[in-house]
PDB file of C-alpha atoms and ligand atoms in Angstrom:
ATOM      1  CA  UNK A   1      20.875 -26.236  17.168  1.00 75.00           C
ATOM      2  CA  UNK A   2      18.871 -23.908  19.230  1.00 92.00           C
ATOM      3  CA  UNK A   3      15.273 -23.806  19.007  1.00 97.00           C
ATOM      4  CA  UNK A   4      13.523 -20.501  17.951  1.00 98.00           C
ATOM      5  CA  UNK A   5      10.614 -18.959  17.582  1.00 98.00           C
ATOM      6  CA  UNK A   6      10.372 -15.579  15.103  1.00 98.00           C
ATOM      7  CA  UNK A   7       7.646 -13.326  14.867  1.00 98.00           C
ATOM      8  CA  UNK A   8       7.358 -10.084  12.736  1.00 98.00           C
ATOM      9  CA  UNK A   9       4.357  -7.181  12.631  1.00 98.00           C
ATOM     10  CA  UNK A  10       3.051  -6.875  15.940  1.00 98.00           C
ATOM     11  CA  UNK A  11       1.897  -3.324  15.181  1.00 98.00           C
ATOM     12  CA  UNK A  12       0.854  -2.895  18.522  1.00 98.00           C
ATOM     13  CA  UNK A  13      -1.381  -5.387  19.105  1.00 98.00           C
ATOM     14  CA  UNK A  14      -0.713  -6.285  22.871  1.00 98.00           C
ATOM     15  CA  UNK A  15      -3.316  -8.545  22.889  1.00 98.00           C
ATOM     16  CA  UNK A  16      -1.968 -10.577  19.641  1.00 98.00           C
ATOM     17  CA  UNK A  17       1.512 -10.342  20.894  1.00 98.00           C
ATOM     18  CA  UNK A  18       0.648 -11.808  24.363  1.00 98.00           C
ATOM     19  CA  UNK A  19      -1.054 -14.415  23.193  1.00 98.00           C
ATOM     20  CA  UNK A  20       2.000 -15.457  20.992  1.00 98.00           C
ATOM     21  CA  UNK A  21       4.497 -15.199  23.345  1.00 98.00           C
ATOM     22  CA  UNK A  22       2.245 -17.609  26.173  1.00 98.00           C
ATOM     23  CA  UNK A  23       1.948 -19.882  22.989  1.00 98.00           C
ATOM     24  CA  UNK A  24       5.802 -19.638  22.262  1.00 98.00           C
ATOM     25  CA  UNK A  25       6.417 -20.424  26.402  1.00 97.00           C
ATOM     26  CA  UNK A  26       4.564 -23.880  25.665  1.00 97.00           C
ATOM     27  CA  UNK A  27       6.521 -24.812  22.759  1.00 96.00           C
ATOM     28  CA  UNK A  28      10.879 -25.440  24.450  1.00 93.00           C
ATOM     29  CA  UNK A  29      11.916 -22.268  22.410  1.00 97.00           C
ATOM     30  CA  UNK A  30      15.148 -20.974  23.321  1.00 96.00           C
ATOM     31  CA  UNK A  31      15.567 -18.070  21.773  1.00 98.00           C
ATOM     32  CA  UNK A  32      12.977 -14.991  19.990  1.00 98.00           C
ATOM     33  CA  UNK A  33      13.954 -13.343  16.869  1.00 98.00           C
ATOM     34  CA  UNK A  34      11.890  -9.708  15.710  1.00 98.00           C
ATOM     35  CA  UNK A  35      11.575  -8.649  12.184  1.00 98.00           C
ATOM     36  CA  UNK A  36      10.446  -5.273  12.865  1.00 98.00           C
ATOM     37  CA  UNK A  37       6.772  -3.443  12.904  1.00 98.00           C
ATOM     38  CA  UNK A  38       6.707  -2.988  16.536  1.00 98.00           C
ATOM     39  CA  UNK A  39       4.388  -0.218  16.127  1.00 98.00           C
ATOM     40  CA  UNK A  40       1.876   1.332  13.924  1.00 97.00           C
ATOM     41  CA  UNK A  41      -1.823   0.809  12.898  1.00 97.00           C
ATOM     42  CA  UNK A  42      -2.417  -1.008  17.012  1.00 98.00           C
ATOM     43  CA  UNK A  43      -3.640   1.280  20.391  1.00 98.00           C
ATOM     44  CA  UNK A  44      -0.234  -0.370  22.339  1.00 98.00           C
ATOM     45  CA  UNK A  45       2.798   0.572  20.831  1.00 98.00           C
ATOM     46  CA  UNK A  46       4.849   1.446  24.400  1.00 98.00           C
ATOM     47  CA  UNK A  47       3.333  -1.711  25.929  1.00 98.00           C
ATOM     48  CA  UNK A  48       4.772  -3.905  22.480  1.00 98.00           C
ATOM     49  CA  UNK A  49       7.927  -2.211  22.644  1.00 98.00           C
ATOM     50  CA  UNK A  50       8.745  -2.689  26.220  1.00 98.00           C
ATOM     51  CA  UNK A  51       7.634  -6.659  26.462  1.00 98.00           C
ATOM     52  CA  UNK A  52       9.622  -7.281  22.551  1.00 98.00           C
ATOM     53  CA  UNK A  53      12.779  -5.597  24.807  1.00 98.00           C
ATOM     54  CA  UNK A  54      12.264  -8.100  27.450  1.00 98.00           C
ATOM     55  CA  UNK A  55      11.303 -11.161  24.902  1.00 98.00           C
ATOM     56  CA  UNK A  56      13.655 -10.946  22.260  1.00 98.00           C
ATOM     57  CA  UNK A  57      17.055 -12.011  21.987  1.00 98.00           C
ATOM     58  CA  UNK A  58      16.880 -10.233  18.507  1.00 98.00           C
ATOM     59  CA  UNK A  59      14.730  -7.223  16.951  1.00 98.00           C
ATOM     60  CA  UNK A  60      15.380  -5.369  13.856  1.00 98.00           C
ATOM     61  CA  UNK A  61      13.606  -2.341  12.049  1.00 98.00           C
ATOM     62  CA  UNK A  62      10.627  -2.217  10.167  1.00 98.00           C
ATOM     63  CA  UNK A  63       9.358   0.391   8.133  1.00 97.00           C
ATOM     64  CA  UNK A  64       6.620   1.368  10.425  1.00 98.00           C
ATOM     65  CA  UNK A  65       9.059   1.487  13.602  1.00 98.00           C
ATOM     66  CA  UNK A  66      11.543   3.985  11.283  1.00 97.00           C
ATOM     67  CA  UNK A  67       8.603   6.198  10.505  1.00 97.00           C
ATOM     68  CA  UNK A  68       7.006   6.793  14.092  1.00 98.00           C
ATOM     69  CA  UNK A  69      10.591   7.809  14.637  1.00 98.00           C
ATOM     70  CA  UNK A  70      11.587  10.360  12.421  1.00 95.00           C
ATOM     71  CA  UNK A  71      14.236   7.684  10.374  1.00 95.00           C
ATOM     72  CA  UNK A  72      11.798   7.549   7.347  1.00 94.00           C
ATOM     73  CA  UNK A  73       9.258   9.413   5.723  1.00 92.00           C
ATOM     74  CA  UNK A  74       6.124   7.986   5.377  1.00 93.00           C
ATOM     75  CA  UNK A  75       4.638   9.933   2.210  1.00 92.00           C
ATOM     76  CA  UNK A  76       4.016   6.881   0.368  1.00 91.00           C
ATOM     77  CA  UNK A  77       1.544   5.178   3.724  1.00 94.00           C
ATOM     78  CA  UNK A  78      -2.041   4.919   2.321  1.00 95.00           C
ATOM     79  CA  UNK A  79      -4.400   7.481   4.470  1.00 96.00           C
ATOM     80  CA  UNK A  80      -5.100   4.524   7.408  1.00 96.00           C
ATOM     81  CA  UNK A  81      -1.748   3.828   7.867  1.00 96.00           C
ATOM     82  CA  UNK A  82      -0.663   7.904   7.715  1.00 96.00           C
ATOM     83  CA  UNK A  83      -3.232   8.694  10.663  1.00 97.00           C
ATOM     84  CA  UNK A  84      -2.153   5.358  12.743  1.00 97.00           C
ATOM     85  CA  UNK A  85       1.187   6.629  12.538  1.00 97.00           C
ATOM     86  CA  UNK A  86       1.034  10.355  13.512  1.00 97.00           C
ATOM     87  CA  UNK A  87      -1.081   8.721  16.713  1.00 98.00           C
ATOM     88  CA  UNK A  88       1.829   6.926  17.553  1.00 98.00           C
ATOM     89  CA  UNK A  89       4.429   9.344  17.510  1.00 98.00           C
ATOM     90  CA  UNK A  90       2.347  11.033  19.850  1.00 97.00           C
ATOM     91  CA  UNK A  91       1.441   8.234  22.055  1.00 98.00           C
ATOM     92  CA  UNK A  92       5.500   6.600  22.193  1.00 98.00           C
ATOM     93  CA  UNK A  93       7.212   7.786  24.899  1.00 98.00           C
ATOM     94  CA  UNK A  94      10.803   9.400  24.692  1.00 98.00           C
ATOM     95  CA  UNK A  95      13.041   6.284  25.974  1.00 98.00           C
ATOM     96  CA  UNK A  96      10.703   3.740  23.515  1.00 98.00           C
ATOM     97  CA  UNK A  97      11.559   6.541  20.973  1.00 98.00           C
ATOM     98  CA  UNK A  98      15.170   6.259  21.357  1.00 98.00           C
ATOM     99  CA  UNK A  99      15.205   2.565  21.041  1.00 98.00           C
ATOM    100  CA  UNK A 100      13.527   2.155  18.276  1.00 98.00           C
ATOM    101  CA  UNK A 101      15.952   4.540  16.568  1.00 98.00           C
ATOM    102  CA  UNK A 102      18.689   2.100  17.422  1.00 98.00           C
ATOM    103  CA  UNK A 103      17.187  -0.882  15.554  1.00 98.00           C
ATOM    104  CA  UNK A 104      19.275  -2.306  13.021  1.00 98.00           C
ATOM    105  CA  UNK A 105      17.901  -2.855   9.206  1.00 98.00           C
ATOM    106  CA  UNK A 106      19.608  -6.404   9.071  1.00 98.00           C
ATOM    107  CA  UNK A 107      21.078  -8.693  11.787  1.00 98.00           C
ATOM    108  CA  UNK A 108      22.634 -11.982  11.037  1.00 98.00           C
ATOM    109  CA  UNK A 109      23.564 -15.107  13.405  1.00 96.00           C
ATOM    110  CA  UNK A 110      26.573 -16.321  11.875  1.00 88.00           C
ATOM    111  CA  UNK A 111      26.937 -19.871  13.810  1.00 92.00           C
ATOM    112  CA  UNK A 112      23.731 -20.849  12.730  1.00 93.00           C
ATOM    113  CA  UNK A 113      23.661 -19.235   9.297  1.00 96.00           C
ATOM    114  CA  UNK A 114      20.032 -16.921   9.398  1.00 98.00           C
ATOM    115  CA  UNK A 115      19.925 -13.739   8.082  1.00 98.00           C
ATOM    116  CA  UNK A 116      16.813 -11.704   9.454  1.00 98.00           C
ATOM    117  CA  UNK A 117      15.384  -8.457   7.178  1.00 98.00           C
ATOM    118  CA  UNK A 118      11.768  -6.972   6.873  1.00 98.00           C
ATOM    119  CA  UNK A 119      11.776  -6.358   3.593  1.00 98.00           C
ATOM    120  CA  UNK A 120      13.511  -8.156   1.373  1.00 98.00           C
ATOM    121  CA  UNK A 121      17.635  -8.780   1.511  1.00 98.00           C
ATOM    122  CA  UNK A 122      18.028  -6.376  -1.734  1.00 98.00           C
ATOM    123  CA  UNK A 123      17.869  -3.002  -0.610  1.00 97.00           C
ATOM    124  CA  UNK A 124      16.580  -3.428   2.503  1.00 97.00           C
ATOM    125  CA  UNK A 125      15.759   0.111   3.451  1.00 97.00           C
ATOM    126  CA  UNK A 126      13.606   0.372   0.323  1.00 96.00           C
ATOM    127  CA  UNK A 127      11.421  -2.043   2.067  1.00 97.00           C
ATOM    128  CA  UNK A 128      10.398  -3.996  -1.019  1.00 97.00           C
ATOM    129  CA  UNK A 129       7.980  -7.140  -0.601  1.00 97.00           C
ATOM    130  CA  UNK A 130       8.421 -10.741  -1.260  1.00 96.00           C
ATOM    131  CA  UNK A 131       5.443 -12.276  -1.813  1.00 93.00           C
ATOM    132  CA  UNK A 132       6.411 -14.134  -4.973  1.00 94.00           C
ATOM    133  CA  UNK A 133       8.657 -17.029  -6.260  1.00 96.00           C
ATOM    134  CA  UNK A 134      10.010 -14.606  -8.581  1.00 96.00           C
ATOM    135  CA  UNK A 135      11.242 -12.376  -6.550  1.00 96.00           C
ATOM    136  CA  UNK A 136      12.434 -14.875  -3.882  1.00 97.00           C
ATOM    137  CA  UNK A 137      15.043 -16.096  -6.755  1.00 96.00           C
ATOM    138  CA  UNK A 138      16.111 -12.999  -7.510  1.00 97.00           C
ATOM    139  CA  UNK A 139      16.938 -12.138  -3.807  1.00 98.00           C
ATOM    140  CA  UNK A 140      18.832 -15.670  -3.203  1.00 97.00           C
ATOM    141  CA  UNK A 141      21.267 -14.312  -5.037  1.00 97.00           C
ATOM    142  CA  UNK A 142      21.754 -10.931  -2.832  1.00 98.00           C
ATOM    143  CA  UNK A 143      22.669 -12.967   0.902  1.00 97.00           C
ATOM    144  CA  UNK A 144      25.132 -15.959   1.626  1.00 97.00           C
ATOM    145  CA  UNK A 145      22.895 -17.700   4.568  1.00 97.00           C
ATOM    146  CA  UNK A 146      21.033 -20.726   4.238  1.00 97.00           C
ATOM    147  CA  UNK A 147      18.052 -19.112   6.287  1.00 98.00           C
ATOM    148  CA  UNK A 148      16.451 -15.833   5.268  1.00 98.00           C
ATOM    149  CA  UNK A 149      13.540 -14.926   7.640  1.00 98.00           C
ATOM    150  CA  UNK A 150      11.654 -12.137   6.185  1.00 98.00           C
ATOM    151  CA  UNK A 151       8.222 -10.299   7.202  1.00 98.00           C
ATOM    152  CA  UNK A 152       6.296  -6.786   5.739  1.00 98.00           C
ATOM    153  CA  UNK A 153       3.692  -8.594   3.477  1.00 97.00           C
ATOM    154  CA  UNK A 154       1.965 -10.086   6.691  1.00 98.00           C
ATOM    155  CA  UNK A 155       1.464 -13.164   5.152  1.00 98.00           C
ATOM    156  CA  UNK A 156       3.328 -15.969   5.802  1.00 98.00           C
ATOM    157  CA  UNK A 157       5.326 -18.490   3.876  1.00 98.00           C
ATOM    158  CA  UNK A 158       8.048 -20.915   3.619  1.00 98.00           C
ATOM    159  CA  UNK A 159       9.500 -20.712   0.148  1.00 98.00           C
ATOM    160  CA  UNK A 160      12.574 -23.791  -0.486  1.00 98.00           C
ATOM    161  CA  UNK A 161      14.955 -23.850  -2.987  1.00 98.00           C
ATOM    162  CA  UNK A 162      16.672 -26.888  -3.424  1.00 97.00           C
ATOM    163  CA  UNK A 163      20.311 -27.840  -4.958  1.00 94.00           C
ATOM    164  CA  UNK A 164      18.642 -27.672  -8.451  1.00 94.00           C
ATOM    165  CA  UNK A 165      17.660 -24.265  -7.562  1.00 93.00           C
ATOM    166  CA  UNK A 166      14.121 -25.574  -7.835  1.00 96.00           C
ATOM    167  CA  UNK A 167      11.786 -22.829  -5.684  1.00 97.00           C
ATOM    168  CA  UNK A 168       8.659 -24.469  -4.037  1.00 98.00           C
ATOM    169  CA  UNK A 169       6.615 -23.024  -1.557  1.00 98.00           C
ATOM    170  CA  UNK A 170       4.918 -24.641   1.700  1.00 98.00           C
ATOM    171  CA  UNK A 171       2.111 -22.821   4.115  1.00 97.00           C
ATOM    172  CA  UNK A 172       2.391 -25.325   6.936  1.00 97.00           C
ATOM    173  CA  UNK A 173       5.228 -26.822   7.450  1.00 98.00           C
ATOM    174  CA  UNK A 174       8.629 -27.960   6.134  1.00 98.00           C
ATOM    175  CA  UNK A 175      11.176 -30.373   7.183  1.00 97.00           C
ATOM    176  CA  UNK A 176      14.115 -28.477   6.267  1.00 97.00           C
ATOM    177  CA  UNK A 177      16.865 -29.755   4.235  1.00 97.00           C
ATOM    178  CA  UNK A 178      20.620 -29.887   4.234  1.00 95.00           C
ATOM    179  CA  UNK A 179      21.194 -28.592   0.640  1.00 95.00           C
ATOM    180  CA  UNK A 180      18.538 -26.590   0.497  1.00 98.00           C
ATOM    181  CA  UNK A 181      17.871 -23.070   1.245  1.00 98.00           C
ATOM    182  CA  UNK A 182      15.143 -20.868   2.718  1.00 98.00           C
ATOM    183  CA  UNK A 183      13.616 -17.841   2.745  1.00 98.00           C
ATOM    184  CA  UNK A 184      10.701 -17.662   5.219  1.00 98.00           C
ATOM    185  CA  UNK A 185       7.766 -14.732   5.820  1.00 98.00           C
ATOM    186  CA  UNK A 186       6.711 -15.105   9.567  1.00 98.00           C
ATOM    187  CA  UNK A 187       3.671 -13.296   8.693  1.00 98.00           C
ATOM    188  CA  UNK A 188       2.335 -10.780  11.276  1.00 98.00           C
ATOM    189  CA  UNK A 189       1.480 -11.206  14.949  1.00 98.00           C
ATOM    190  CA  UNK A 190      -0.648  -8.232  15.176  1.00 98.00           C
ATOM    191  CA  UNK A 191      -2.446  -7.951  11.479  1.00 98.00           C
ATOM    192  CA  UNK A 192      -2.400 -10.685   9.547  1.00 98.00           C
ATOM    193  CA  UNK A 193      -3.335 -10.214   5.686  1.00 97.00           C
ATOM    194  CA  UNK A 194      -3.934 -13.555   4.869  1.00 97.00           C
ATOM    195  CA  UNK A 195      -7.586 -14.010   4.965  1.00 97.00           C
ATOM    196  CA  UNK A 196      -6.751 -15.879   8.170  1.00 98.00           C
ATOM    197  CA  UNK A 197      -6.986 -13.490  11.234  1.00 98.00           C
ATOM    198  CA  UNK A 198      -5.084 -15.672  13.942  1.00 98.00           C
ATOM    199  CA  UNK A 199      -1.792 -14.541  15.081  1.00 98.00           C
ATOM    200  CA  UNK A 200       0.952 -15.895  12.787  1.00 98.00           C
ATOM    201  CA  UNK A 201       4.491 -16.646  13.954  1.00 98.00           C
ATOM    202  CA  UNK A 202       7.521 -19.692  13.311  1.00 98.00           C
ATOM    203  CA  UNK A 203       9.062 -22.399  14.975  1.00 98.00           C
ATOM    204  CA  UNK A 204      12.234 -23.138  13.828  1.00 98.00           C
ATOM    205  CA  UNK A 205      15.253 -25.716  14.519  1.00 96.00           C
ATOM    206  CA  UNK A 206      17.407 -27.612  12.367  1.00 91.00           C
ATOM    207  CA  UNK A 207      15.101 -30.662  11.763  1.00 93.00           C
ATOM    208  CA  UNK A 208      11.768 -28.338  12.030  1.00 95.00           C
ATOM    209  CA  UNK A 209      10.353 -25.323  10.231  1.00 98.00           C
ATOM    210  CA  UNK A 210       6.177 -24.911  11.033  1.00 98.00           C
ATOM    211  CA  UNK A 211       3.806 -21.265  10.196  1.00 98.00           C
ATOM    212  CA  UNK A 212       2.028 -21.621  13.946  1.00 98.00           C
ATOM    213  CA  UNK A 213      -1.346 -19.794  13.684  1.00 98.00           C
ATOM    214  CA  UNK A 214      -3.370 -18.870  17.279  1.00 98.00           C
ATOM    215  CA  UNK A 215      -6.451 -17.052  17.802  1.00 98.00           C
ATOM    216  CA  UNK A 216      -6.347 -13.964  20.030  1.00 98.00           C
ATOM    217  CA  UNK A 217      -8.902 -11.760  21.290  1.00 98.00           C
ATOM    218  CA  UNK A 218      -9.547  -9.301  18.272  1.00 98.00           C
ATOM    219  CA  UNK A 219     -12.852  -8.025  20.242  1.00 98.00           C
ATOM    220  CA  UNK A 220     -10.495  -6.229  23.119  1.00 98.00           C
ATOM    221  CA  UNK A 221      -7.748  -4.675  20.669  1.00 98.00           C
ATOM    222  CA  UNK A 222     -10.758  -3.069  17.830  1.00 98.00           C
ATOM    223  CA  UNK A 223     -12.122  -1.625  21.484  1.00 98.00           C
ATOM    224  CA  UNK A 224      -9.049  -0.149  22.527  1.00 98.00           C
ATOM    225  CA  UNK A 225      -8.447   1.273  19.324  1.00 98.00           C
ATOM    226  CA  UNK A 226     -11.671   2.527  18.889  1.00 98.00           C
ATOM    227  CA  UNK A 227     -11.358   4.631  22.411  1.00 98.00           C
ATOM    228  CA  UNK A 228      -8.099   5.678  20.591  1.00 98.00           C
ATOM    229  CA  UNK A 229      -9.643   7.220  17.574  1.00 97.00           C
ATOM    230  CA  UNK A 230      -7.529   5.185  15.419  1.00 98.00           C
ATOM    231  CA  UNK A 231      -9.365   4.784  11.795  1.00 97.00           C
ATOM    232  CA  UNK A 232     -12.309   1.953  11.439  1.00 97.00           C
ATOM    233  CA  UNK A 233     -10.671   0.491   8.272  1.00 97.00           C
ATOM    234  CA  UNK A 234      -8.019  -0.809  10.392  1.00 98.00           C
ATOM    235  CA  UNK A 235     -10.151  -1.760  13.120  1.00 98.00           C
ATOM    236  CA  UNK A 236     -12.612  -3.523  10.970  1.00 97.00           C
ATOM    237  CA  UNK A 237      -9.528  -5.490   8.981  1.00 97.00           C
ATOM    238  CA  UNK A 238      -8.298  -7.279  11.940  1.00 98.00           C
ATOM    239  CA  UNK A 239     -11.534  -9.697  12.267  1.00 97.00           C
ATOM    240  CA  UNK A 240     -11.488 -10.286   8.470  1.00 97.00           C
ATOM    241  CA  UNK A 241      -7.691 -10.841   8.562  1.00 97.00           C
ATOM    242  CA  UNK A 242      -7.080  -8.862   5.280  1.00 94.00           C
TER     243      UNK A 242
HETATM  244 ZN1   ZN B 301       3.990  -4.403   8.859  1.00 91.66          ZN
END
């Protein structure tokens, strides 16, 4: 089975995305899948949507990338995330603009049975979040795959259930298992929300499923976005990783 890596939320955070992807180089990964959040809240959103286009083998939507676009409204963004956005559809550029409308809400890989979504495989363009056993059972039941990679919260997660139906969850690592299924939040790349600030993104095979955390440099990307008037809450979140 191939080897990938998947990563989620970069939110245009070069700095946190480049530091992933030299991470990713060092780890015999053949192949990158997005879960959408290109853009929004970070100061590099053409630079993060030109270097996902030349990384990824996969990318799908996120509600952020829909918004800067014109595919979504953003009425219900809290006042941060309403201001980060309006500076990015000012900052993308026209051809960035154009692929970002393309992006697909869902994208399977059939052969190897992984379904890839944002939000949550229910409704996916109501962008829900999964954060909870709860309502990881409840959205088993709405895809056929064996893998579910999922990302929006921006904190990460590997959540099991076995043949019993029994639903555990792991923040490390998992050996996966052949009657079991998965559905797995990659966390974010360029925000993370788990009280951990490092980079989060996952390395999965058939025989391997790990939550990879690296540390990036914060410092440069709260500068840039500083010089880009984006609002201080979001700078200031980044360091404390919530
Ligand atoms: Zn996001």
């Amino acid at each position: 089975m191939t080897a990938y890596a998947v990563i989620s939320d970069v939110h245009a955070n070069l700095e946190a995305l480049e530091t992933v992807l030299e991470e990713i180089g060092k780890e015999g990964v053949d192949k990158i899948l997005f879960l959408g959040d290109a853009v929004g809240y970070g100061p590099n959103p053409n630079e993060c949507v030109e270097l996902l286009r030349q990384k990824a083998a996969v990318m799908i939507a996120g509600n952020h990338d829909w918004a800067a676009v014109g595919m979504d409204s953003y009425d219900n963004f809290n006042l941060y995330a309403k201001a980060a956005i309006e500076w990015t559809m000012k900052t993308l550029s026209k051809e960035n603009k154009k692929f970002l409308q393309g992006l697909p809400l869902t994208e399977t890989i059939a052969n190897e049975s992984i379904l890839l979504v944002h939000g949550t495989p229910k409704e996916p363009a109501m962008w829900h979040y999964l954060i909870s056993e709860y309502t990881a059972a409840l959205n088993l039941a709405y895809f056929e795959e064996k893998n579910c990679f999922v990302g929006h919260s921006h904190q990460p997660f590997i959540i099991e259930s076995s043949y019993r139906n029994v639903i555990s969850t792991y923040y490390t690592s998992r050996k996966p298992r052949d009657a079991s299924r998965y559905i797995v939040n990659a966390g974010s790349v360029g925000q993370p929300r788990d009280g951990n600030p490092d980079a989060s993104y996952i390395l999965f095979s058939k025989d391997h499923l790990q939550i990879k955390r690296v540390p990036y440099d914060i410092v440069l990307t709260q500068k840039k976005m500083e010089k880009a008037g984006l609002p201080a809450y979001l700078i200031e979140r980044l360091a404390a990783g919530r």
